[in-house]
mmCIF file of C-alpha atoms in Angstrom:
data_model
loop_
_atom_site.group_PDB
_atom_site.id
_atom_site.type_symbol
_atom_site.label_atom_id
_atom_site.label_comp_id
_atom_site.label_asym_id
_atom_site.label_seq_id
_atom_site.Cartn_x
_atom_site.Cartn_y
_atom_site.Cartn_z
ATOM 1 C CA UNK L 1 0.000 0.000 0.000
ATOM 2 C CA UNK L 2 2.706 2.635 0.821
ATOM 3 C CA UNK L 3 4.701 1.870 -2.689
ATOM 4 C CA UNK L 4 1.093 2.148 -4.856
ATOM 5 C CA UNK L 5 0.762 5.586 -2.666
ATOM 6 C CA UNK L 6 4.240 6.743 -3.627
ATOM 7 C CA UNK L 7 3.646 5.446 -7.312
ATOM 8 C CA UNK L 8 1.129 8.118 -7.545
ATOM 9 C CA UNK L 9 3.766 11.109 -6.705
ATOM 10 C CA UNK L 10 6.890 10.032 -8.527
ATOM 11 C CA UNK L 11 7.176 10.123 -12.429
ATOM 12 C CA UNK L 12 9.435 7.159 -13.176
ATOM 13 C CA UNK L 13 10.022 3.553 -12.051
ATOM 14 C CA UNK L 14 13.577 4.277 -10.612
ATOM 15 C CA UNK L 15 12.156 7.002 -8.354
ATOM 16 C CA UNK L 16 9.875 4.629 -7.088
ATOM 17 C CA UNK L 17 12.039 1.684 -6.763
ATOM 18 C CA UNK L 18 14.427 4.226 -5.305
ATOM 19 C CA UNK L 19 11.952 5.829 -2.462
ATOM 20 C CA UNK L 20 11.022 1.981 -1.978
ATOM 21 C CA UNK L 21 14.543 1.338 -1.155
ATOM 22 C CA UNK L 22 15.159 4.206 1.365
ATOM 23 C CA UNK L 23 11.961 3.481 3.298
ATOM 24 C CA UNK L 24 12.746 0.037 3.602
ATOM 25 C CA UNK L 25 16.358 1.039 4.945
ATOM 26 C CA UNK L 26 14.919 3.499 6.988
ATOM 27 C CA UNK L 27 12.113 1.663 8.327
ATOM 28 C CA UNK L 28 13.607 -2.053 8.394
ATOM 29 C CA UNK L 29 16.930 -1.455 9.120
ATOM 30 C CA UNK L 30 17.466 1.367 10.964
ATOM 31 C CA UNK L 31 14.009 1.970 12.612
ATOM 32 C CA UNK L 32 14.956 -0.253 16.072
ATOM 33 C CA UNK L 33 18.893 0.796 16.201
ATOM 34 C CA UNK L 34 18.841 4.576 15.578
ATOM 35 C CA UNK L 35 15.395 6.670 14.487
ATOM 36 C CA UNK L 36 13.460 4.804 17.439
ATOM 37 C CA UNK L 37 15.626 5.348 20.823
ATOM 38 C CA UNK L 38 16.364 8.963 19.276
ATOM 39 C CA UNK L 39 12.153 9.808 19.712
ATOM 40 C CA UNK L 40 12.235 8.323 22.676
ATOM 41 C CA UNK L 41 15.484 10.410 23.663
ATOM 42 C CA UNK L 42 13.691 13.441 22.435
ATOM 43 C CA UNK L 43 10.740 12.737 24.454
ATOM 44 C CA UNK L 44 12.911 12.742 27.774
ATOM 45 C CA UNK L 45 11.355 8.983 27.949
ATOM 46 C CA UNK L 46 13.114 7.143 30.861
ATOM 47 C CA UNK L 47 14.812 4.015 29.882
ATOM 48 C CA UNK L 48 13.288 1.961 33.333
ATOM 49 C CA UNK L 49 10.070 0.471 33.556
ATOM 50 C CA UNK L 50 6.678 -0.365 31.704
ATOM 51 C CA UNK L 51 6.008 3.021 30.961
ATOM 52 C CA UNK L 52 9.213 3.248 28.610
ATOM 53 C CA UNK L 53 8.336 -0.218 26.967
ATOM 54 C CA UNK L 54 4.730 0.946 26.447
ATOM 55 C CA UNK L 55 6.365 4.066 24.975
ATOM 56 C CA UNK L 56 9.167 1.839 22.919
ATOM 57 C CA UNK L 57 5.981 -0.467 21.710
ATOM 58 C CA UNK L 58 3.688 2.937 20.558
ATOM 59 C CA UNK L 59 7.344 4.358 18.820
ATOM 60 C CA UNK L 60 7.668 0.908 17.030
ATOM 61 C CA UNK L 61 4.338 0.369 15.678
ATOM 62 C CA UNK L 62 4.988 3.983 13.381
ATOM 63 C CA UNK L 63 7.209 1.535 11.237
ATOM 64 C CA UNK L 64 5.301 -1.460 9.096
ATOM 65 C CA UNK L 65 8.543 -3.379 9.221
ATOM 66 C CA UNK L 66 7.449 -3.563 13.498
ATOM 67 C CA UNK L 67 4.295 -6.017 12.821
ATOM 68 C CA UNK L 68 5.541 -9.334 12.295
ATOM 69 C CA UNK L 69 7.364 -8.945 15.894
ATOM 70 C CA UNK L 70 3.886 -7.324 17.301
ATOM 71 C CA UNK L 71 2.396 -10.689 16.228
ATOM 72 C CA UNK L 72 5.227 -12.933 17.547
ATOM 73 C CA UNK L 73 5.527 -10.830 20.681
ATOM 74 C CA UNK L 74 1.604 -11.385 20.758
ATOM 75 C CA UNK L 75 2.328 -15.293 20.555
ATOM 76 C CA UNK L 76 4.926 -15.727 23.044
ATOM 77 C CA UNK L 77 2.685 -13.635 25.570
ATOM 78 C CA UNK L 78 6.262 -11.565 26.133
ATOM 79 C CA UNK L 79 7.241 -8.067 25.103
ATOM 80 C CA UNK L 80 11.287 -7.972 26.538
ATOM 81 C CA UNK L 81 10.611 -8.777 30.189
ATOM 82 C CA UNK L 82 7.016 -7.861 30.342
ATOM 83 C CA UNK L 83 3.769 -9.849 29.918
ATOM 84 C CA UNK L 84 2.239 -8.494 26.212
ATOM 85 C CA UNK L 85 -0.419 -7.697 27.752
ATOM 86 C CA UNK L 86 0.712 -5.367 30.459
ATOM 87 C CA UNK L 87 2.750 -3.151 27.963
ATOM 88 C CA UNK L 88 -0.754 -3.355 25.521
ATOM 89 C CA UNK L 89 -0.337 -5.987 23.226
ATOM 90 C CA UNK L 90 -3.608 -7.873 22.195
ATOM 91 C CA UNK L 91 -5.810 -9.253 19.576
ATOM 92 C CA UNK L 92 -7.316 -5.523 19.190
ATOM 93 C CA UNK L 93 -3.904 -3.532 19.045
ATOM 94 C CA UNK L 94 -2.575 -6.292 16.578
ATOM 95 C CA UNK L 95 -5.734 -6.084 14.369
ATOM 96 C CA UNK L 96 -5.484 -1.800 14.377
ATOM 97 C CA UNK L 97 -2.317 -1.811 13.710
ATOM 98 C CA UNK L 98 -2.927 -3.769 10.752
ATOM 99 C CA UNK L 99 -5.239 -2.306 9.190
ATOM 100 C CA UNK L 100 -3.914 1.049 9.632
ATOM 101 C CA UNK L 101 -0.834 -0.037 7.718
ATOM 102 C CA UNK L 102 -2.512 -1.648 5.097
ATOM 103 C CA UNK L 103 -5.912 0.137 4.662
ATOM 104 C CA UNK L 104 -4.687 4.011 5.074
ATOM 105 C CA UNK L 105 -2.009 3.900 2.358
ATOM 106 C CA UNK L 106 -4.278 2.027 0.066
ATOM 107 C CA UNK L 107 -7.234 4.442 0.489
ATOM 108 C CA UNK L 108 -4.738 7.556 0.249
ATOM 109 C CA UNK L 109 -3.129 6.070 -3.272
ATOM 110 C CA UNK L 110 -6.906 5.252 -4.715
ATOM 111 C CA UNK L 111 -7.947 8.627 -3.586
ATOM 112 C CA UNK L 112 -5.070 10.129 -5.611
ATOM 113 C CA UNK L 113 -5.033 7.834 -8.062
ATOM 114 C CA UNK L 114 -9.055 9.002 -8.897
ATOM 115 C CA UNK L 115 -8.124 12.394 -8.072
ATOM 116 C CA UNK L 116 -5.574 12.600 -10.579
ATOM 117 C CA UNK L 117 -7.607 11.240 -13.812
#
């Protein structure tokens, strides 16, 4: 869904395939190691305690590349050292989270996609 919705804003395939590329190293790769303890740095977010792994889990679910380890983490019934559910993980988060990463882009790049014929 988030390619299609670029598709409708760049003008070649190599743009795309090129904007594809960065937000998959920016959100896959470097999304857990660098761009998510820096929020939570900027936030003043204390590094001890459920609150800063309900924080870490909120941070983490703003990259797509975060939702097959929301599901695992949802199976094992463990998020790091807490129970899933005390830090928020359950069917319902799961289930939003999923269909905010797959229905919002989609909608967005048919609404342009209509808009622009």
């Amino acid at each position: 869904g988030i390619i299609y919705l670029v598709s409708q804003f760049e003008k070649t395939q190599g743009q795309v395939l090129g904007t594809g590329l960065g937000m998959l190293f920016i959100m896959g790769f470097m999304w857990s190691t660098i761009v998510s303890p820096a929020i939570l740095y900027l936030l003043r977010v204390k590094s001890t305690g459920i609150a800063y792994f309900k924080d870490l889990l909120i941070v983490n679910s703003f990259s797509p590349s975060y939702f097959p380890d929301l599901i695992s983490d949802y199976h094992l019934g463990s998020y790091s050292t807490y129970k899933a559910s005390a830090v928020g993980i359950n069917i319902y988060s799961i289930i939003a989270v999923g269909l905010i990463w797959i229905l919002v882009p989609s909608l967005l790049a048919l609404y342009f996609a209509r808009k622009k014929d």
